XYZ file of C-alpha atoms in Angstrom:
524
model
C 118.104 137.448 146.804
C 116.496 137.068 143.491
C 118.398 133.685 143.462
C 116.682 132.332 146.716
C 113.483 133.595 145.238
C 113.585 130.903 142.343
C 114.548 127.845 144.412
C 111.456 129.090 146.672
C 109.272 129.044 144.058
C 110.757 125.859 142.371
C 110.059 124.015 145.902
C 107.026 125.593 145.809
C 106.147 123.043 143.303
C 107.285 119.877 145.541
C 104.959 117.289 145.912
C 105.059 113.554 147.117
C 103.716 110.735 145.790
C 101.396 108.152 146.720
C 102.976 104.530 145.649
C 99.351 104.489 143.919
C 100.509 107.669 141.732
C 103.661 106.368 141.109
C 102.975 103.247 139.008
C 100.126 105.115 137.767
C 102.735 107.147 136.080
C 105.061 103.921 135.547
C 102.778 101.159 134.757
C 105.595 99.349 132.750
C 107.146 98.877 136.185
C 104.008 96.412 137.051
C 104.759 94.498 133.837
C 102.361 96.498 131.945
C 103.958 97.635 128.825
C 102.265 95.970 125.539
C 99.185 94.701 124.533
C 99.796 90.852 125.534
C 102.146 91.325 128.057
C 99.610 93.466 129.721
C 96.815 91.193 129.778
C 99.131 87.991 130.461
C 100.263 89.899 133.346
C 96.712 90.261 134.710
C 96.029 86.540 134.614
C 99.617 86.101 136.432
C 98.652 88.586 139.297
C 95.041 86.546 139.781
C 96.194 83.288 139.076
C 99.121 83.206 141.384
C 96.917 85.132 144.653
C 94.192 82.498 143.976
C 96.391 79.871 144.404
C 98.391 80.916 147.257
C 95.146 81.485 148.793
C 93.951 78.088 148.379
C 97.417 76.447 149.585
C 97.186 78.583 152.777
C 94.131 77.356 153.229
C 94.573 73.820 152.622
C 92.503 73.860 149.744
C 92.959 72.039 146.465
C 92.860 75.505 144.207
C 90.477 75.926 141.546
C 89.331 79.047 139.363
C 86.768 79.488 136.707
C 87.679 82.363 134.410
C 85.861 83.960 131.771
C 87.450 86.773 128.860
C 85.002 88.260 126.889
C 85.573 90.706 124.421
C 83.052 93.825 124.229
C 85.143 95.747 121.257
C 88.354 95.693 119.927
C 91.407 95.671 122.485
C 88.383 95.772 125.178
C 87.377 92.936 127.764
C 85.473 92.144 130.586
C 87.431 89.319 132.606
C 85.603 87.713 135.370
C 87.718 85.886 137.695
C 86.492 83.238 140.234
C 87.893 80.963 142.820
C 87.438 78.536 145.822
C 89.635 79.789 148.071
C 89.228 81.228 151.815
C 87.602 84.455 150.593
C 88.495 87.941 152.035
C 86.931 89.323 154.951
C 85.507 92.167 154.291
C 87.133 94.727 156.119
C 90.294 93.730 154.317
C 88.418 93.425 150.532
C 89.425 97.438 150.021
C 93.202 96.592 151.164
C 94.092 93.793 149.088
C 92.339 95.354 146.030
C 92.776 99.465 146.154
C 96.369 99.467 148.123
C 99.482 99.468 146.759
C 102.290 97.579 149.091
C 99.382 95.858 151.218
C 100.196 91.687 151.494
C 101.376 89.305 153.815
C 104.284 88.111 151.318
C 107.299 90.662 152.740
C 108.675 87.837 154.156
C 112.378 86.043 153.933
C 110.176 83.014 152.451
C 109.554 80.827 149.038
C 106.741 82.995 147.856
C 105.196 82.949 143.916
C 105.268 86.969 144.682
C 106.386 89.373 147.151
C 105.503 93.430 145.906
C 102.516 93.413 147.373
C 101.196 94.830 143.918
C 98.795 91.856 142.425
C 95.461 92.719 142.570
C 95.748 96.585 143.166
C 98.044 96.526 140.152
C 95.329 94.992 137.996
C 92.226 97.660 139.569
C 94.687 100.495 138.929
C 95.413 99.178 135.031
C 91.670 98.579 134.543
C 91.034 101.869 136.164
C 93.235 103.743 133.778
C 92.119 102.131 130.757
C 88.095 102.550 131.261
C 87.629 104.723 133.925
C 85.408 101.483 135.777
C 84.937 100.051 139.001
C 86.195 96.578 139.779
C 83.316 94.583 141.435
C 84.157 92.157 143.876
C 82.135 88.635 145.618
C 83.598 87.531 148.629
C 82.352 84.660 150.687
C 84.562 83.857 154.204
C 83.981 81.953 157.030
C 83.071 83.838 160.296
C 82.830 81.659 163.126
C 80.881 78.558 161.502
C 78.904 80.553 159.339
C 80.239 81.666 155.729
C 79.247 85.736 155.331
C 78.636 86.903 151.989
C 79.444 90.341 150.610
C 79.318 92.451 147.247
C 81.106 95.602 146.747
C 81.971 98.335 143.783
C 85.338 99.858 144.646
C 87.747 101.988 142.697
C 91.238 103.133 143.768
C 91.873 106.367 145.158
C 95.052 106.997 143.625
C 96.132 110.248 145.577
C 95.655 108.153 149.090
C 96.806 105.102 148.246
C 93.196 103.766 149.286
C 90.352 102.079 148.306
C 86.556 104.314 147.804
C 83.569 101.868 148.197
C 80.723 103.126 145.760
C 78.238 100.334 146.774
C 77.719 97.208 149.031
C 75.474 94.962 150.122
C 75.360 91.456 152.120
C 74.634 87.870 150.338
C 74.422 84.797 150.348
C 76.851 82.312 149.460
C 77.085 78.789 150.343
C 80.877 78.257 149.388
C 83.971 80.351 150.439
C 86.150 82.288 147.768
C 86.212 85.553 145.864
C 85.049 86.329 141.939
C 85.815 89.627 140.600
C 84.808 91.889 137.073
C 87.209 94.066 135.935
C 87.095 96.064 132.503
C 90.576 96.627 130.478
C 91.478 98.475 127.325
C 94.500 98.507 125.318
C 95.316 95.107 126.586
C 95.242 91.461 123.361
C 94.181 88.164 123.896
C 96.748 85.890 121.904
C 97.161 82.184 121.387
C 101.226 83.432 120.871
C 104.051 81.923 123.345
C 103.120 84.898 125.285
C 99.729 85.099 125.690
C 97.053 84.688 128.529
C 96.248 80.787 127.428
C 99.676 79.618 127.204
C 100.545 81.422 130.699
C 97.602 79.010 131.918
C 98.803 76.069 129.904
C 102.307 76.594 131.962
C 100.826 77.399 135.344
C 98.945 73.724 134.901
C 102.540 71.855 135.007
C 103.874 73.386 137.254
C 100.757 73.306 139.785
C 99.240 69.623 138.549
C 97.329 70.171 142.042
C 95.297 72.769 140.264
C 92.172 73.241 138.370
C 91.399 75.766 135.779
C 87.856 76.329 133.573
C 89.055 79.165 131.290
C 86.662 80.381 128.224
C 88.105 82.347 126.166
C 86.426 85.371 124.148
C 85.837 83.031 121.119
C 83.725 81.506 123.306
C 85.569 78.172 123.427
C 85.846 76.795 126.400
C 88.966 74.356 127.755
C 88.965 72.648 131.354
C 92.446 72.055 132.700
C 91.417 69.496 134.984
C 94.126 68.533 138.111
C 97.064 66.153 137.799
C 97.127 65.654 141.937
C 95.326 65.643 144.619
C 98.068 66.519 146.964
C 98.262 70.181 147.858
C 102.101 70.917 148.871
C 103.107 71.810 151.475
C 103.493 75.545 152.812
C 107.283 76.513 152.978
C 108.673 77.836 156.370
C 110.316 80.991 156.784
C 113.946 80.767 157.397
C 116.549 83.194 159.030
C 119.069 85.283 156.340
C 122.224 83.732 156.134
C 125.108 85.836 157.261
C 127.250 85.803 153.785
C 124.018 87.136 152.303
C 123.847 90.007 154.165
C 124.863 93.716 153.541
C 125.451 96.401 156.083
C 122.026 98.072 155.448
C 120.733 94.981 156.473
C 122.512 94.394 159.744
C 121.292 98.642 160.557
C 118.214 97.642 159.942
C 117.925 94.691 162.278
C 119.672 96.975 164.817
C 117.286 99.804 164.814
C 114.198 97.255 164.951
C 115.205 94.360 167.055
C 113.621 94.034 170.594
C 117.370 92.411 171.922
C 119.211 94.151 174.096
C 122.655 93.329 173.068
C 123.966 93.133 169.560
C 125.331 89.717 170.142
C 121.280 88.324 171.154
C 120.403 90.042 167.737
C 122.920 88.264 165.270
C 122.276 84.792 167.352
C 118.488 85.173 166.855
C 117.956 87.013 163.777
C 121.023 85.070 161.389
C 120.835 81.681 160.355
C 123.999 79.560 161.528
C 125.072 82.372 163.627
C 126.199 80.612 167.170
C 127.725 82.255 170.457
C 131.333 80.722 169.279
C 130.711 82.669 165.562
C 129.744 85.755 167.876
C 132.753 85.400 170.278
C 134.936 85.002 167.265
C 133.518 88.367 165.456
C 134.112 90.245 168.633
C 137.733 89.220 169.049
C 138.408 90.103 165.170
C 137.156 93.259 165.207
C 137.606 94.524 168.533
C 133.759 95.705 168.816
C 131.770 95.514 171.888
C 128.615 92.912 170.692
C 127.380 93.398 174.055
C 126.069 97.114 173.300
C 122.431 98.060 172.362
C 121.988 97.451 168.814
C 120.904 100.825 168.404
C 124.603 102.131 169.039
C 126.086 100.134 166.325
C 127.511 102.441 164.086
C 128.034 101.932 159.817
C 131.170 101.663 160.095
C 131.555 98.476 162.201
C 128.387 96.866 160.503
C 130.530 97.026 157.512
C 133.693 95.643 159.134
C 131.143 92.669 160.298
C 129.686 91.868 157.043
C 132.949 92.095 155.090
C 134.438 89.246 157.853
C 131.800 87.634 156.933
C 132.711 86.680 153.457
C 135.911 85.672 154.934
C 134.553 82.897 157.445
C 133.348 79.579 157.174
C 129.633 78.736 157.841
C 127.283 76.053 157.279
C 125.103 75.964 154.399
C 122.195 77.720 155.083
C 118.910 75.528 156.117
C 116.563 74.071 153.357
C 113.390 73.334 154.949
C 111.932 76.836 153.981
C 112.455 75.327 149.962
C 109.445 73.357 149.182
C 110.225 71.934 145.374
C 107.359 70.975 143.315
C 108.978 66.948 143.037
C 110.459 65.214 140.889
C 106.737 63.069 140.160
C 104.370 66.130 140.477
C 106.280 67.632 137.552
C 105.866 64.477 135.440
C 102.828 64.205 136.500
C 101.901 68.209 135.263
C 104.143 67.548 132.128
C 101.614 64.484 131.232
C 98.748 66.090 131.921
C 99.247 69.156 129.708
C 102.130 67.629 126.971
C 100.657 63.902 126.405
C 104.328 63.217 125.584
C 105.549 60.228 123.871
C 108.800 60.013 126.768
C 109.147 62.115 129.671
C 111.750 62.395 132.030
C 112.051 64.814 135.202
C 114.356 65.287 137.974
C 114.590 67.476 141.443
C 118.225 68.463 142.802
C 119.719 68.633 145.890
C 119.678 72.327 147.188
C 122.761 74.593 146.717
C 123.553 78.162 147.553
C 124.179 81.336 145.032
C 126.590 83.944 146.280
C 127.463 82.243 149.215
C 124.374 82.407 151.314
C 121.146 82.006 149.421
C 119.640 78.799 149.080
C 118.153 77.601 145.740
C 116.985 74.344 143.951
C 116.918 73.471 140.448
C 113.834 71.192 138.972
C 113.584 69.980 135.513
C 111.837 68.544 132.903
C 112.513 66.864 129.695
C 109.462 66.008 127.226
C 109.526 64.309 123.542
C 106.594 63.720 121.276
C 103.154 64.396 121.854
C 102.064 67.972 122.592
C 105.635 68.556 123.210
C 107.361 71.527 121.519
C 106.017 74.482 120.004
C 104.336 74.684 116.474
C 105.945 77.411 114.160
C 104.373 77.130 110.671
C 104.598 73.232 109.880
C 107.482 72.717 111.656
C 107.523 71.485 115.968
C 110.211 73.431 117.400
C 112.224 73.129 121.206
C 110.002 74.660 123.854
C 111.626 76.400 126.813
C 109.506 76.940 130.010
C 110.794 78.325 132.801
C 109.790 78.635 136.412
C 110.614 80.561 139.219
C 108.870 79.211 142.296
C 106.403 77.369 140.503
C 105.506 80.853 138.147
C 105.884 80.745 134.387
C 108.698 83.066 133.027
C 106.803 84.005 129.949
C 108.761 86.968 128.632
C 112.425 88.393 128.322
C 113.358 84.464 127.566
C 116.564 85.942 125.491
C 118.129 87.764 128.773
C 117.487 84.939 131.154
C 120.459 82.767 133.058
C 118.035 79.888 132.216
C 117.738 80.104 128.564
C 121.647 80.859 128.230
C 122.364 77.744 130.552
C 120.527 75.651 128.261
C 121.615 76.538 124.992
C 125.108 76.335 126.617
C 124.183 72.454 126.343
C 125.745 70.206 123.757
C 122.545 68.732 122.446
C 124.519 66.503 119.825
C 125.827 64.667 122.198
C 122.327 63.420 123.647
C 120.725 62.549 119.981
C 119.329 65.810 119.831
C 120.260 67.925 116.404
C 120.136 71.370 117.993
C 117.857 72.821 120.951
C 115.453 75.044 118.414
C 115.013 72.348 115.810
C 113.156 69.371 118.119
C 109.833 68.602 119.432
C 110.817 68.980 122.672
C 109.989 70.748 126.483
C 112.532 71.791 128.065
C 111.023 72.491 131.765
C 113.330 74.701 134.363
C 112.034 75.997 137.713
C 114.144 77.590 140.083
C 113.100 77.898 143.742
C 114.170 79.861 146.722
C 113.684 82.387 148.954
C 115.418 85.249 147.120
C 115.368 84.274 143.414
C 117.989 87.006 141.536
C 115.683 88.641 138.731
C 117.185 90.576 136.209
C 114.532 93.586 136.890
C 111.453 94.686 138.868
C 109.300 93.021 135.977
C 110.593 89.630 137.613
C 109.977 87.663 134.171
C 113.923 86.541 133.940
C 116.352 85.384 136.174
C 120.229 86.621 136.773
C 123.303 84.095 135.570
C 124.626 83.366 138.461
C 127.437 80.937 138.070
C 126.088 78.320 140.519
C 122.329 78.632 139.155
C 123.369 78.268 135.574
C 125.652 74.911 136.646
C 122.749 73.564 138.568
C 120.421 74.097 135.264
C 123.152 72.318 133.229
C 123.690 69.662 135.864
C 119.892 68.695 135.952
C 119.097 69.109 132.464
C 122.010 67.036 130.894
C 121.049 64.479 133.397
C 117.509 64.079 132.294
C 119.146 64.360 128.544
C 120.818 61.206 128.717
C 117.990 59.088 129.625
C 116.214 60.933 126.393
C 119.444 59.798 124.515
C 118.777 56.052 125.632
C 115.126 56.221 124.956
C 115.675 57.830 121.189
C 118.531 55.532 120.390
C 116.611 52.843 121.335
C 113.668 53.833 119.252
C 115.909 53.526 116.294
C 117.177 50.772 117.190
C 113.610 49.307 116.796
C 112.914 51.243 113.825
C 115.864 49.695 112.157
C 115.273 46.492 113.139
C 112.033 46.648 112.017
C 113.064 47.822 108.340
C 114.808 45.005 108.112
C 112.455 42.066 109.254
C 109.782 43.754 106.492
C 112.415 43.244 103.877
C 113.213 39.749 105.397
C 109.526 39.310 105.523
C 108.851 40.129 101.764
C 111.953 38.377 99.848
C 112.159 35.150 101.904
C 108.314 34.357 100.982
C 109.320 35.064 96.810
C 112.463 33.561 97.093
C 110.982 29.579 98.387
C 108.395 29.703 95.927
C 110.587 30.712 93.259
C 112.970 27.818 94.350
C 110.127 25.711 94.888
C 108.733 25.854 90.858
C 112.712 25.348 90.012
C 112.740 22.421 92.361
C 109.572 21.054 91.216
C 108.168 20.738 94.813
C 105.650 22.476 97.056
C 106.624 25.722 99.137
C 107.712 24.551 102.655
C 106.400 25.720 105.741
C 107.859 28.807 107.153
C 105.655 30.870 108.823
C 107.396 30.202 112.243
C 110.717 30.466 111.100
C 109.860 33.704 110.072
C 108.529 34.643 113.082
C 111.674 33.356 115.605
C 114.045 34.983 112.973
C 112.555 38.677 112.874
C 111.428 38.400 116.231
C 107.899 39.760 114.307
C 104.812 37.200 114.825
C 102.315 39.989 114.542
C 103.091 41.327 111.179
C 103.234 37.581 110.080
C 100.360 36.222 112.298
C 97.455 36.098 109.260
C 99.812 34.945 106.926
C 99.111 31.775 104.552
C 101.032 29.726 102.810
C 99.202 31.326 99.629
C 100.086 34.725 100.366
């Protein structure tokens, strides 16, 4: 008896949590786990909504952002954009609940927790205790409403408390917001807020960004493009990329009658023939509810799967940033001396997940990073047009590229050059390595792909530098053409006892050089 008494008591004590109280426990699971990282994941979360915003709306994005520091490790950030704006009745949603989006969707998405802006209220909530005030102008009808609100996050429901509002006027659409953080650093570092814009601006050249800074400098990273991409589509799950959980799932949430209607109509390259030739494999009926299917013959169906031959699964849902909007973000940003960029052909990891590699190759310039007085190789990587900024070391990407020969393409070794490397990976399902999503799995066929496209854009770098020696060479030895031929004839000339001849345009046929010799005289 005594023994039931204690596991009474101990369940006494059970209590569930709110996903609010959860990562208010395990912030590090939102990214928020240093100083930097902290506050460069802030200007991720609002950068990338802003800008997904816009593109749904068919709006050319643009943000004007503002970091000012109050004391030390403490800011007020005031974040402003031109997008659609929130309606109100949502503002409390999108800002105080955790898991509340419209990206839990099999589509290309820059995110898809649900976590952005509620992650940020909760971090600035547990750091200084303040509200997060919030502008929103949206269109209702043909009129654009204006409204202000003070909200905080209930963390215990999950839901947002309004502590003041009141209507305005506004004469544009789009949302600004204040939000006060502690224990968070503005750096200049690899990892910091300004380089996370500085990356954001190549890989979105149809962007524009007015960021000062809590120096008070301000920098205006004007657009590369007017083109706003295109939105992606969603797309059906392929079959080899599903598990048995999966096919339950559909089962116990489909509105089909039969099994067979749901694989047709839920799976991508799933015909009647594929169904008719599951059914006579396993010997189960596909004609029952979906409800009735059991584990054990979802399993049997995905494992046969693996085992069958399907099409590739469909790439109009991937919507790549192209081949000349990444040179055209690369220029903007890098000013390189040679630039080179490239967009594959989509391919598929594990069987059934569709991906496509991008990549960039910059030299000169801006290009590289600066490490004391030395420009060093520059690695930025993407995943669906979002900068990778941290956990570089543990990332497919990074260990792709330094799995590159550079020798071969006249480059000494990857960390010695003033080079970009740019990578961005896009698909519907991109493999992190963790919930942080800041580095992506090797997966054999991604880290091919990244080889593939980089070595490609390599050689063309190799033609480019080995003609610029060329040149260089050359050069080197027209000037010492240029400056013994002159003192040779007029040394000849005295020994000769005659005048110098002309040979200005000699000179200039022979090293190929007029400008050098252009002002020259017959006295010089």
């Amino acid at each position: 008896m005594s023994a039931e008494r204690e596991a009474s008591e101990i369940f006494e004590e059970f209590k569930e949590l709110t996903p609010s109280e959860f990562f208010r426990r395990n912030k590090q699971m939102l990214g928020f786990s240093g100083k930097i990282r902290s506050l460069t994941i802030v200007f991720h979360e609002l950068i990338t909504n802003s800008i997904d915003a816009a593109e749904e709306a068919g709006i050319l994005p643009e943000m004007v952002i503002d970091l000012k520091r109050i004391d030390k490790d403490h800011y007020i950030l005031r974040h402003q954009d031109n997008g659609p704006g929130i309606p109100e009745p949502f503002i409390t949603k999108v800002f105080c609940t955790m898991f509340a989006g419209s990206k839990f969707r099999n589509i290309q998405s820059r995110g898809q927790q649900g976590l952005g802006c509620s992650g940020c209220v909760l971090l600035s909530q547990m750091t200084t205790g303040q509200p997060v005030k919030i502008r929103s102008g949206y269109k209702e009808g043909n009129k654009i409403k204006g409204v202000e609100m003070t909200v905080k996050m209930d963390v215990k429901t999950n839901q947002g408390l309004i502590l003041d509002r009141k209507e305005i006027e506004l004469d544009s659409t789009g949302v600004s917001m204040e939000l006060h953080f502690k224990d968070v650093s503005y750096s200049l570092s690899e990892q910091g807020a300004f380089e996370y814009i500085r990356r954001t601006m190549i890989a979105n050249p149809h962007a524009k960004i007015v960021f000062k800074d809590p120096t008070g400098s301000r920098y205006i990273f004007d657009r590369a493009t007017d083109e706003i991409p295109p939105m992606p589509k969603e797309v059906l799950p392929h079959p080899k990329g599903v598990t048995a959980d999966d096919l339950i799932f559909m089962a116990k949430h489909t509105d089909k009658r039969r099994f067979r209607s749901m694989l047709t109509s839920s799976l991508s390259r799933m015909s009647n023939k594929r169904v008719d030739e599951l059914e006579e494999i396993t010997g189960i009926d596909f004609n029952k509810r979906p409800k009735d299917m059991k584990w054990e013959e979802a399993e049997k169906i995905v494992e046969l799967f693996q085992s069958m031959d399907f099409m590739a699964p469909p790439t109009a849902g991937l919507i790549p940033i192209g081949q000349e909007q990444v040179e055209k973000g690369m220029i903007e940003i890098l000013e390189p001396e040679y630039v080179k960029t490239i967009t594959r052909k989509p391919k598929t990891y594990k069987g059934g997940v569709s991906f496509v590699i991008e990549a960039g190759l910059a030299y000169g310039g801006k290009s590289g990073r600066v490490v004391g007085e030395q420009k060093k190789a520059e690695i930025m990587r993407f995943a669906n047009r979002v900068p990778l900024t941290f956990d570089q070391g543990s990332c497919g990407i990074t260990e792709a590229l330094k799995s590159i020969d550079w020798k071969r393409y006249g480059i000494r070794d990857l960390e010695n050059a003033p080079i970009t490397v740019f990578v961005n990976i896009v698909s519907t399902h991109v493999p992190y390595m963790s919930t942080g999503k800041q580095s992506v799995a090797p997966e054999a066929e991604i880290m091919q792909e990244v080889r593939q496209a980089t070595m490609k854009i390599a050689r063309s770098l190799q033609k480019y530098l080995n003609a610029k020696r060329a040149a260089k060479e050359e050069a080197m030895r027209a000037k010492v053409f240029e400056t013994l031929v002159p003192v040779v004839l007029k040394e000849a000339a005295i020994l000769a006892e005659r005048d110098v001849p002309e040979y200005i345009e000699v000179m200039k046929k022979v090293t190929r050089n007029a400008g050098i010799l252009g002002g020259a005289t017959d006295d010089e």
